[in-house]
Short mmCIF file of C-alpha atoms in Angstrom, two decimals:
data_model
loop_
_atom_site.label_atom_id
_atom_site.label_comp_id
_atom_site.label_asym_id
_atom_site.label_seq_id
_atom_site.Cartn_x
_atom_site.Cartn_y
_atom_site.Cartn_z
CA UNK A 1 1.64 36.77 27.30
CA UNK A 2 -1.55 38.62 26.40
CA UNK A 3 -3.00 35.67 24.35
CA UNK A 4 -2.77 32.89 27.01
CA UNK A 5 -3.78 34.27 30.26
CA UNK A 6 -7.18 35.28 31.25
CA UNK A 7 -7.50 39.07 32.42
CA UNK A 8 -10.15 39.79 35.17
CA UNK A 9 -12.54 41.74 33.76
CA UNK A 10 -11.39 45.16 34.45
CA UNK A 11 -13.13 48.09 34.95
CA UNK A 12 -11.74 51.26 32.83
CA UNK A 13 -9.22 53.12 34.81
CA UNK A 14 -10.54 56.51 35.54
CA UNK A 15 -8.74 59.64 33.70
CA UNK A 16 -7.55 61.08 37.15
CA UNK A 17 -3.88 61.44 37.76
CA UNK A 18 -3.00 58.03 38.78
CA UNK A 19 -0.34 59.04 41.05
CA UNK A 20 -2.27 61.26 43.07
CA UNK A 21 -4.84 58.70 43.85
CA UNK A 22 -2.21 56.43 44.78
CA UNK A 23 -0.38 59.62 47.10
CA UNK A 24 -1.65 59.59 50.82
CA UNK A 25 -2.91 55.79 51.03
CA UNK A 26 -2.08 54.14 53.95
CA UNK A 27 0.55 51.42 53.25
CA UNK A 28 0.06 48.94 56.15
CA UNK A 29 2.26 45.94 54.76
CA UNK A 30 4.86 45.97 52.24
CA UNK A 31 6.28 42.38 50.59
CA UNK A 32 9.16 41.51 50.54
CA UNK A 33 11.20 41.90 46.98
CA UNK A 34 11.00 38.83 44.25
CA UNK A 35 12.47 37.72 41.45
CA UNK A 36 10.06 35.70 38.98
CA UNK A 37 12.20 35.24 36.02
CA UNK A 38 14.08 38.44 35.73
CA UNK A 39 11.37 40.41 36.96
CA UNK A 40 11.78 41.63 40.11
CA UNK A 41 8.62 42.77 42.30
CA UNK A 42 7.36 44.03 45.99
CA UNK A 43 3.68 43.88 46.73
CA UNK A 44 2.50 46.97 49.38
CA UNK A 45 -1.00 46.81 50.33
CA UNK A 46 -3.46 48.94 52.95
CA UNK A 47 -4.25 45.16 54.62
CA UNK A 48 -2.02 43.39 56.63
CA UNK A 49 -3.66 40.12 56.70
CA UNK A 50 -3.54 40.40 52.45
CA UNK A 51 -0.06 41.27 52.61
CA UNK A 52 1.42 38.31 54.54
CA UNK A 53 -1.00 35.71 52.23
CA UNK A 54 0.97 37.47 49.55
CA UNK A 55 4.59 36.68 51.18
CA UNK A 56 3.12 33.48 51.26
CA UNK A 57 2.09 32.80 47.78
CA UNK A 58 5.21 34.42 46.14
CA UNK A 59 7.90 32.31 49.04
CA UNK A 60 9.01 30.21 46.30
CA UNK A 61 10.62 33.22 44.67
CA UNK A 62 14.08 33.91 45.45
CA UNK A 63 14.98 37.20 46.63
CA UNK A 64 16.86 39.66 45.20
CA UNK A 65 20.59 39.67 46.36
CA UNK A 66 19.98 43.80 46.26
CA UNK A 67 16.74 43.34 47.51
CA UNK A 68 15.55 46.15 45.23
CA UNK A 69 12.60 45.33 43.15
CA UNK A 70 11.93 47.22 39.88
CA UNK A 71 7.91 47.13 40.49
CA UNK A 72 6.07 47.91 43.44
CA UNK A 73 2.13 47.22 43.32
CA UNK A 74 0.05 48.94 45.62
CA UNK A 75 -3.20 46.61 46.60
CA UNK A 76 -5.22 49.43 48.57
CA UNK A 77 -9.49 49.12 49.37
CA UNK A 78 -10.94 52.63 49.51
CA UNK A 79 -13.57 51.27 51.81
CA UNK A 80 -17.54 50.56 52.17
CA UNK A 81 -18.43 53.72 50.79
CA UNK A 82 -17.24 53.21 47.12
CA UNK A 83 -18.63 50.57 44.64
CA UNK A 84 -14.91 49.53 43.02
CA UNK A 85 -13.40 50.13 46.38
CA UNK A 86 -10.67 48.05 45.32
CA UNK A 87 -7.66 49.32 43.10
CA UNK A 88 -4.45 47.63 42.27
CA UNK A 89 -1.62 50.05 41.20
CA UNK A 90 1.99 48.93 39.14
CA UNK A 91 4.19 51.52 40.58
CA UNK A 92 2.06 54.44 39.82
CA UNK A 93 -0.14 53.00 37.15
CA UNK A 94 -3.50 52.76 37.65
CA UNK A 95 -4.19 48.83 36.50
CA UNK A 96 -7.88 48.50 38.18
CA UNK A 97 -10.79 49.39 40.03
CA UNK A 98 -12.59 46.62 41.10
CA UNK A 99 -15.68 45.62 43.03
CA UNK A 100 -14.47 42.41 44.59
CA UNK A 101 -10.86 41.97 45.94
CA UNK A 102 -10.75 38.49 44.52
CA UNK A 103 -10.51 39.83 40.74
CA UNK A 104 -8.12 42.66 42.64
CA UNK A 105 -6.00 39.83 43.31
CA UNK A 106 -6.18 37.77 39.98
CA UNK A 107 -5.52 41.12 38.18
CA UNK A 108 -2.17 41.00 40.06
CA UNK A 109 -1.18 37.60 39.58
CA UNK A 110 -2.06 38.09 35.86
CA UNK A 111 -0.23 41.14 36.11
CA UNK A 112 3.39 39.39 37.44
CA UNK A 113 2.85 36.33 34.93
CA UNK A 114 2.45 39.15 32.03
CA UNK A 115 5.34 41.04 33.05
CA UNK A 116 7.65 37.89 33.70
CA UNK A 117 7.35 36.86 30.10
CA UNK A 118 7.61 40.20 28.88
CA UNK A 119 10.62 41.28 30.53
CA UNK A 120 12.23 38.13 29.74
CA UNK A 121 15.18 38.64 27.09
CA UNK A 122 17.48 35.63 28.17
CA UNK A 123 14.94 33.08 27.97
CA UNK A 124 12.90 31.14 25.42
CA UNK A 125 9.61 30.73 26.83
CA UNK A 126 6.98 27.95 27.10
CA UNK A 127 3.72 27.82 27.48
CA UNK A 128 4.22 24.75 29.76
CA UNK A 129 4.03 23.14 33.04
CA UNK A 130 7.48 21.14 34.17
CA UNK A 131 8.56 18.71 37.13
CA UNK A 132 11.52 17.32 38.11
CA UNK A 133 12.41 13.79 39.03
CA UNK A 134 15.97 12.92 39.66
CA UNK A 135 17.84 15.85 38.06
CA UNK A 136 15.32 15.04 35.05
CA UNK A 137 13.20 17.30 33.53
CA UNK A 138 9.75 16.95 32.11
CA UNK A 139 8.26 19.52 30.11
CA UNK A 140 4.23 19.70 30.05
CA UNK A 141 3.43 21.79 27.10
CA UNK A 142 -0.06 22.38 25.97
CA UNK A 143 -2.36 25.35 25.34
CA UNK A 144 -4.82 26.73 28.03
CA UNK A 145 -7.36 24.50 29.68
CA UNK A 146 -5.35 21.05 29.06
CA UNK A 147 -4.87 20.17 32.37
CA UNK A 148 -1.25 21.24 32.76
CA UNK A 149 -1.69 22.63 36.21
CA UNK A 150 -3.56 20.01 37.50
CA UNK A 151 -1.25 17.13 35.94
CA UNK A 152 2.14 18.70 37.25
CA UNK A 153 0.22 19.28 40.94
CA UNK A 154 -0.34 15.65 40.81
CA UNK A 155 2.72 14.93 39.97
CA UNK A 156 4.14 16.99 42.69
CA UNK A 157 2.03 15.59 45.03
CA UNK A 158 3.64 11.81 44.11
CA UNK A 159 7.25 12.94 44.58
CA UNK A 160 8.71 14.94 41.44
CA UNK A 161 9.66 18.57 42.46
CA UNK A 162 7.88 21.55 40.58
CA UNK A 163 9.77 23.68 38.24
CA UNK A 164 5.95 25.79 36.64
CA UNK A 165 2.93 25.34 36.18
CA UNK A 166 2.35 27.85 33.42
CA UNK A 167 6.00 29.21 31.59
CA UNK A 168 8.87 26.78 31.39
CA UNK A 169 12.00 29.13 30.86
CA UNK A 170 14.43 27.56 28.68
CA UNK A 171 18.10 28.87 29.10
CA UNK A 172 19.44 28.54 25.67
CA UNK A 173 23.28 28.99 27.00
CA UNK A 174 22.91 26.32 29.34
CA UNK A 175 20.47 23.99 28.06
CA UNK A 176 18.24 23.80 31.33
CA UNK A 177 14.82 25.09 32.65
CA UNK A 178 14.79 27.85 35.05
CA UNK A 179 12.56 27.14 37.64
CA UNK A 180 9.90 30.08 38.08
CA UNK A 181 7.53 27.99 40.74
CA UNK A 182 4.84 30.56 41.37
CA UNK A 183 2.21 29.14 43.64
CA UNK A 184 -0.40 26.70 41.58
CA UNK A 185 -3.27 27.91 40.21
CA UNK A 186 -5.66 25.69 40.95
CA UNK A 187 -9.11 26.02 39.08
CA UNK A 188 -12.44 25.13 40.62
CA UNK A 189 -12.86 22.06 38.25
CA UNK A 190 -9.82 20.54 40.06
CA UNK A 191 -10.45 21.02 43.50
CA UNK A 192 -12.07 17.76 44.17
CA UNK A 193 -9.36 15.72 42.35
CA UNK A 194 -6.69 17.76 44.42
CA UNK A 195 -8.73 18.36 47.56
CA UNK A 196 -6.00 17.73 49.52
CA UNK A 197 -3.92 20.39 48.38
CA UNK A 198 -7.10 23.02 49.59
CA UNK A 199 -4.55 26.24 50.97
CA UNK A 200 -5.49 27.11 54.47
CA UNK A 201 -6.43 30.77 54.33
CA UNK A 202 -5.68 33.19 56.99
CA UNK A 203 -8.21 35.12 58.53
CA UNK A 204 -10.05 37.94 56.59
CA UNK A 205 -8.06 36.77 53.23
CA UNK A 206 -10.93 34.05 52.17
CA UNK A 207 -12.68 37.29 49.86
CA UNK A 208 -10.11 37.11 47.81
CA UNK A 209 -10.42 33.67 46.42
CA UNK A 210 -13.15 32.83 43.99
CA UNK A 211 -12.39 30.71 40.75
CA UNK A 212 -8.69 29.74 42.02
CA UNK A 213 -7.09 28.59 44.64
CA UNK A 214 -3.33 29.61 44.94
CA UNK A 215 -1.44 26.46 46.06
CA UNK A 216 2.56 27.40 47.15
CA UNK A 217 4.59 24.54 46.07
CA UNK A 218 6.15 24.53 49.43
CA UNK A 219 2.93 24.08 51.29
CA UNK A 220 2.99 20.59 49.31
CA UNK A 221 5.95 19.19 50.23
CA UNK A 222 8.97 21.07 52.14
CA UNK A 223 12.01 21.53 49.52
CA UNK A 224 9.38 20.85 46.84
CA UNK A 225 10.81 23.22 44.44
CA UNK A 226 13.61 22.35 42.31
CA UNK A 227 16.61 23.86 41.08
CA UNK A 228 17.50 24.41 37.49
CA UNK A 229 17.05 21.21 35.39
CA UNK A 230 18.01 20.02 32.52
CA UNK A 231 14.76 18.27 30.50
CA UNK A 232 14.58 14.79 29.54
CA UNK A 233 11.04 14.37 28.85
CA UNK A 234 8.53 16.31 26.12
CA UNK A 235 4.89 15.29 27.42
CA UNK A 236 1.99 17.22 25.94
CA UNK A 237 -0.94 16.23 27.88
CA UNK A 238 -5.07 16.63 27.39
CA UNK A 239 -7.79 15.87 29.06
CA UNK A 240 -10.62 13.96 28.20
CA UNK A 241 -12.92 13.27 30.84
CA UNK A 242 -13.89 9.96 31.14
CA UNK A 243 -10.99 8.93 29.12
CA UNK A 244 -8.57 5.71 30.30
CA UNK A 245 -5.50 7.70 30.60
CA UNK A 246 -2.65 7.05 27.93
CA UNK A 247 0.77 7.78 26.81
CA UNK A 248 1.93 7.35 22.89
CA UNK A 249 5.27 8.15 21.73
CA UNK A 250 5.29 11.31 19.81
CA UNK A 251 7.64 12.39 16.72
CA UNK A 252 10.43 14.34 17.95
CA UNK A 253 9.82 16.41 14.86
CA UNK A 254 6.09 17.04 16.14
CA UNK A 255 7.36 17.94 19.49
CA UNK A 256 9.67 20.37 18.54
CA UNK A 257 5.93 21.78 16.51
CA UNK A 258 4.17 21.37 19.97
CA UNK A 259 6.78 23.52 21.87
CA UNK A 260 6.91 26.31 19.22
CA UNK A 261 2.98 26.40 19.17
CA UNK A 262 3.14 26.86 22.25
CA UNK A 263 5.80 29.61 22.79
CA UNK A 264 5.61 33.18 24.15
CA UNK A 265 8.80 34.15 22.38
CA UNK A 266 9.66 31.80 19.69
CA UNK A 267 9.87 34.60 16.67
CA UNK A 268 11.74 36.61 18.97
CA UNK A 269 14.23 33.69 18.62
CA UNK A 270 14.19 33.23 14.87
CA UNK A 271 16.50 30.34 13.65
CA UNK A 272 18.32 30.20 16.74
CA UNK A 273 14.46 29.18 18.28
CA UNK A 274 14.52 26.08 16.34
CA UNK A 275 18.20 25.31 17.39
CA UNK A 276 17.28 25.70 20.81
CA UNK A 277 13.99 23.29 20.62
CA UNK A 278 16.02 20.74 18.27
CA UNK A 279 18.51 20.52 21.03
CA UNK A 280 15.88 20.68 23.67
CA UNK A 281 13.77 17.32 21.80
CA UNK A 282 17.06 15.71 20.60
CA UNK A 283 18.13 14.41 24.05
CA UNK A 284 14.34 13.58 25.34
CA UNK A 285 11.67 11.57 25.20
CA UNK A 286 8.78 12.55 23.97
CA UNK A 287 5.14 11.66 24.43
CA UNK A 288 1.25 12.53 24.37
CA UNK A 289 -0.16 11.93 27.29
CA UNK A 290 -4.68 11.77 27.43
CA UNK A 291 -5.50 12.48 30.98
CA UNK A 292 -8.85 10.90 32.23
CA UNK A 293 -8.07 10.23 35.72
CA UNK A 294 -5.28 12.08 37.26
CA UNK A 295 -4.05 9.40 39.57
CA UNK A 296 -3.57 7.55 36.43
CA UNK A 297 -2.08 9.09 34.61
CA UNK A 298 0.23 10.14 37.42
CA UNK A 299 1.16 6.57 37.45
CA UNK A 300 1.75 6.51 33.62
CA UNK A 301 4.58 9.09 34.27
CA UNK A 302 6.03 7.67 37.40
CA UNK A 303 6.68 4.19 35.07
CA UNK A 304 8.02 6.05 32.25
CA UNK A 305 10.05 7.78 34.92
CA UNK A 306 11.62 4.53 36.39
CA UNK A 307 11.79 2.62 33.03
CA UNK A 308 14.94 4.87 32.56
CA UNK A 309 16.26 4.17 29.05
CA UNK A 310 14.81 5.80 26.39
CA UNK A 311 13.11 3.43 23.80
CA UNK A 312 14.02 4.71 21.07
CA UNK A 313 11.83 1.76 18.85
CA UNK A 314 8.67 3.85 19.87
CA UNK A 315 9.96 7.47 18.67
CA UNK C 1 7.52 24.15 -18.55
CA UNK C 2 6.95 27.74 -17.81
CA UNK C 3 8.54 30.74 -18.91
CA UNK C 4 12.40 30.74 -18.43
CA UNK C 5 13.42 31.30 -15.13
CA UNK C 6 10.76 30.88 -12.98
CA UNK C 7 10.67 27.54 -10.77
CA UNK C 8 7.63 25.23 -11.28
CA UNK C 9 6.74 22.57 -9.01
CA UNK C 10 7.56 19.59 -10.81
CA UNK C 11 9.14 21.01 -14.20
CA UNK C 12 11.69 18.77 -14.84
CA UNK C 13 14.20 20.73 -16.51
CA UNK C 14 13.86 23.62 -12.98
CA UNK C 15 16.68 23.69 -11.01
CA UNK C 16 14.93 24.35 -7.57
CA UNK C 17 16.54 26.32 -4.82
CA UNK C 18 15.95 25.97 -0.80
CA UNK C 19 15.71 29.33 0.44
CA UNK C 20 18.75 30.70 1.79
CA UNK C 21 16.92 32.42 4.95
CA UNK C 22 15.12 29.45 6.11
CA UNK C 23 15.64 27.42 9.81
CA UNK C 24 15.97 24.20 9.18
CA UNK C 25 16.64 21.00 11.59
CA UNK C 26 16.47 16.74 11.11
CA UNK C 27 15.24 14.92 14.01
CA UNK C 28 14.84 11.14 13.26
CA UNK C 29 15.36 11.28 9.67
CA UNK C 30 12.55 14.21 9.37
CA UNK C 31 13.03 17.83 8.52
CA UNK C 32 11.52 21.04 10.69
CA UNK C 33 11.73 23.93 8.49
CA UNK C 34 11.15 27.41 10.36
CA UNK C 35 10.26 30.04 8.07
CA UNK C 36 10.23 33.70 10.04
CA UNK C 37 9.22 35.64 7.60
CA UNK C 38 5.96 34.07 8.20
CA UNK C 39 6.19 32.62 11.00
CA UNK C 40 5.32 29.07 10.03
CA UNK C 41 7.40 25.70 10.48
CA UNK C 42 6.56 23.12 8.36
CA UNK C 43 7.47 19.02 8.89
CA UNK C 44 8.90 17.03 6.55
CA UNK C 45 8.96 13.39 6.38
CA UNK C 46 11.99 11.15 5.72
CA UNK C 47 11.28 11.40 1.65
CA UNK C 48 10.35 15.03 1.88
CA UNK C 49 13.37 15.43 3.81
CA UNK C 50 15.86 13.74 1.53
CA UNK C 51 14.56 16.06 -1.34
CA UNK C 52 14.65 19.14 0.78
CA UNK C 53 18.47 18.27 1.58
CA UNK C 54 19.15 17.94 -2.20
CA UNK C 55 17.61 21.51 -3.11
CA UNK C 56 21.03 23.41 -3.17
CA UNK C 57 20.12 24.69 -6.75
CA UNK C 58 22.63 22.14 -8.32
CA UNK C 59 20.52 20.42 -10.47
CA UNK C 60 16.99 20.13 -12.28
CA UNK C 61 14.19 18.24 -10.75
CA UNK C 62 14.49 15.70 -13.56
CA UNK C 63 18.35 14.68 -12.36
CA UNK C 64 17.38 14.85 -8.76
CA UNK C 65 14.83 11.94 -9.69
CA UNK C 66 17.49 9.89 -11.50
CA UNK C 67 20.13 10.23 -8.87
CA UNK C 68 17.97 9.54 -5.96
CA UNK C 69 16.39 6.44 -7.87
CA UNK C 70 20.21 5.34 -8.64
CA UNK C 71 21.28 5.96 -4.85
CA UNK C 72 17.76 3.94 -3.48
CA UNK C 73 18.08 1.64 -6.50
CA UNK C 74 14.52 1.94 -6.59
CA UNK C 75 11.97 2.66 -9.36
CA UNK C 76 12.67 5.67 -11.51
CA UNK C 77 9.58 6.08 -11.95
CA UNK C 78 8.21 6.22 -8.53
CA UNK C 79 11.57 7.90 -7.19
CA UNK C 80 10.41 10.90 -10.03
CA UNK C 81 6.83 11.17 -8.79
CA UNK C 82 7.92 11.36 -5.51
CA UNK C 83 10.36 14.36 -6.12
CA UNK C 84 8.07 16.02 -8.08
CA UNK C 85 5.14 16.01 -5.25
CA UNK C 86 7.67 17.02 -2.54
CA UNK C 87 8.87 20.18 -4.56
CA UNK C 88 5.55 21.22 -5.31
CA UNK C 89 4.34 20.96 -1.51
CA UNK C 90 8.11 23.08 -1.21
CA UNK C 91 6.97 25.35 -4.23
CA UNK C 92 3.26 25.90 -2.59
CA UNK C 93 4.71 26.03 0.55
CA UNK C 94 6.94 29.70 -0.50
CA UNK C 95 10.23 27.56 1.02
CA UNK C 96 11.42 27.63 -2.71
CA UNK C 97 14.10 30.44 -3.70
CA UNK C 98 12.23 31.59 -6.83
CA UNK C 99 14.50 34.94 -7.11
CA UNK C 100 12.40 36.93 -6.36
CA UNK C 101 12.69 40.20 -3.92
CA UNK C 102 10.03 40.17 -1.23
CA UNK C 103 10.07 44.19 0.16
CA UNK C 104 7.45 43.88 2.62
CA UNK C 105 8.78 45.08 6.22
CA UNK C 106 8.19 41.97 8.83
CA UNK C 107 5.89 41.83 11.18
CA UNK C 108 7.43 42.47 14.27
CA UNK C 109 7.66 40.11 17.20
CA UNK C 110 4.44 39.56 19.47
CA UNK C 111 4.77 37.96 22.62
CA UNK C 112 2.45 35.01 22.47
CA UNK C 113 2.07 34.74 19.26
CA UNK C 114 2.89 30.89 18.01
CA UNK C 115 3.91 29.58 14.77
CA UNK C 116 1.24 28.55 12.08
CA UNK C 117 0.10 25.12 12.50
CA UNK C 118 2.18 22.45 11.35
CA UNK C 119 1.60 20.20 8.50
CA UNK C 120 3.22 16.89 8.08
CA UNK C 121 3.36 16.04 4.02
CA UNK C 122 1.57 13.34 4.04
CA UNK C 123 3.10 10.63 1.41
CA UNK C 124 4.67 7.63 2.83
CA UNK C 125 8.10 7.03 1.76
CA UNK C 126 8.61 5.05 -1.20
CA UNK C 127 12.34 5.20 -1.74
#
């Protein structure tokens, strides 16, 4: 979604024929194939030590039974000589010249998460972080810069398994989230809260993280990941710094608001959108959540978690 | 009243209509109306709702009053104020079916684009 993510600033592709300037590259690595969603994706890239970070950061991706992807990216550095030495290609689609391979490699990341949702015609998707905890779901909806990422690697890191940190993909037929686990992107304001989760990077990959660091799921806990979940819990969290961390019950009425506010593809929907949320909020919980202190409100959760019966006096 | 046929909020002798293309859902005894056509939902609380459910066209805002103060046995008077400021948050709202054609083409879809902001009508219930 255009609206929600945060494009590097880009440099103007130039007019030449993109295809051409892709032709006669040297392709030292190439991915394997993933499916994010339904969109299905290989990474090939002039640097081997860049292309096996990559394998790394997308392993929580299944693989294609075909293993045939429908994009291919090409990261490629045309070397000291040239002052946006590094390009990133879709297929043969010039997407950017860059001068640092950092924003090469948030262009691409942007660049999957953009196509995931727009691809997407099976599921109704969320602006949302969600975790798992004992075949229940929790959905983490909130717009950008709430703290979703940070709250759901917390949450991670105390037991639940991830589902997203950024699109919760409802499956209307079946009533359950679709995990799409792409590695956690951690900002810079977290890092001391979740210093723990720092990613080792190999050898001659550290250029290419600046603002975020890109934290697999795996590398926090083997079998992290979970598998499609049906949700039982409608937290929309914020943070407040310096806040003492909270949860109050929330209308399910106002949830099903705070999930369609916060929707890629809810007019896409129409009516059957609301159906879909009304079902979604009819068998949860549902709660706001202030966040001043992580570990807090971590804690918050993990009692609602193992309280187990709804209250249904509070909603 | 206002010239025959057209619905005023509040006119007592209007026989308001919900439109027929709207989403609409009750969670906990309030409403969520979807409207695509502009892409807004609207919330509705338990009083609201109860008015909204009664809106099939069937009769005037002045017998929607009486029958809901009869049902609630409470005051008729109250009951009638109460009807009259939910259909005329409906009415200002466009959720009201006021036979007219609308011939604009819709916006088409936008990925990322959300829903208006919500707005909770704000009276307490008083039935």
């Amino acid at each position: 979604m255009t609206s929600r993510t945060r494009p590097v600033a880009a440099t103007a592709p130039p007019p030449s024929p993109d295809a051409e300037l892709l032709a006669g590259r040297g392709i030292a690595y190439v991915s394997r194939s993933y499916r994010a969603l339904d969109f299905r994706f290989r990474v090939q890239t002039d640097d081997v030590a860049l292309g096996r970070y990559l394998d790394e950061i997308f392993a929580a991706f299944p693989i294609p039974a075909d293993h045939c992807p429908v994009a291919t990216y090409s990261l490629l550095d045309l070397g000291g000589g040239a002052e946006l030495r590094y390009l990133l290609f879709c297929d043969d689609q010039h997407l950017l010249s860059a001068a640092t391979p950092a924003s090469q490699l948030d262009r691409l990341l942007w660049h999957i998460n953009r196509r995931v949702v727009e691809v997407d015609r099976r599921h109704l998707l969320i602006h949302a972080a969600a975790a798992e905890w004992n075949g229940t779901g929790l959905v983490l909806p909130a717009p950008m810069e709430s703290g979703k990422t940070t709250l759901v690697a917390g949450l991670v890191r105390a037991g639940l398994r991830y589902l997203t940190d950024e699109t919760v993909a409802i499956d209307p037929a079946r009533g359950l989230i679709d995990p799409y686990p792409r590695s956690l992107s951690v900002d810079s304001g977290s890092w001391e809260t979740l210093h723990d989760l720092a990613p080792r990077l190999p050898e001659g990959v550290a250029p290419y993280r600046r603002h975020q660091w890109q934290v697999p799921p795996e590398s926090i806990r083997p079998g992290a990941v979970a598998p499609p979940t049906r949700p039982g819990f409608v937290i929309t969290p914020g943070y407040e710094q310096g806040a003492k961390s909270r949860l109050t019950p929330l209308r399910r009425s106002e949830a099903v608001s705070v999930l369609a506010d916060n929707a890629f593809n809810f007019r896409a929907f129409g009516q059957r959108g609301l159906e879909v949320l009304g079902a979604l909020v009819g068998n949860a919980q549902c709660f706001r959540l202030v966040v001043g202190d992580l570990d807090e409100a971590c804690q918050l959760v993990a009692e609602l978690l193992s309280d187990g019966n709804p209250d249904e006096e509070e909603q | 009243m206002s010239d025959e046929g057209e619905i005023v909020a509040g006119g007592g002798t209007s026989v308001p209509r919900r439109r027929d293309d709207l989403a609409a859902i009750e969670l906990d005894g309030d409403v969520v109306v979807y409207d695509a056509a502009s892409d807004a939902m609207h919330i509705f609380n338990a009083t609201a709702a109860l008015v909204w459910q009664c809106l099939d066209g069937t009769a005037s805002v002045e017998e929607l009053g009486d029958e809901l103060s009869a049902a609630f046995a409470a005051d008729a008077a109250t009951v009638r104020a109460d009807v009259h400021a939910a259909i005329a948050v409906f009415a200002e709202r466009g959720l009201l079916d006021t036979g007219e054609t609308d011939l604009d083409e819709e916006v088409p879809a936008t990925p990322g684009r959300a829903p208006a902001a919500p707005q909770v009508l704000a009276p307490a219930p008083s039935t």
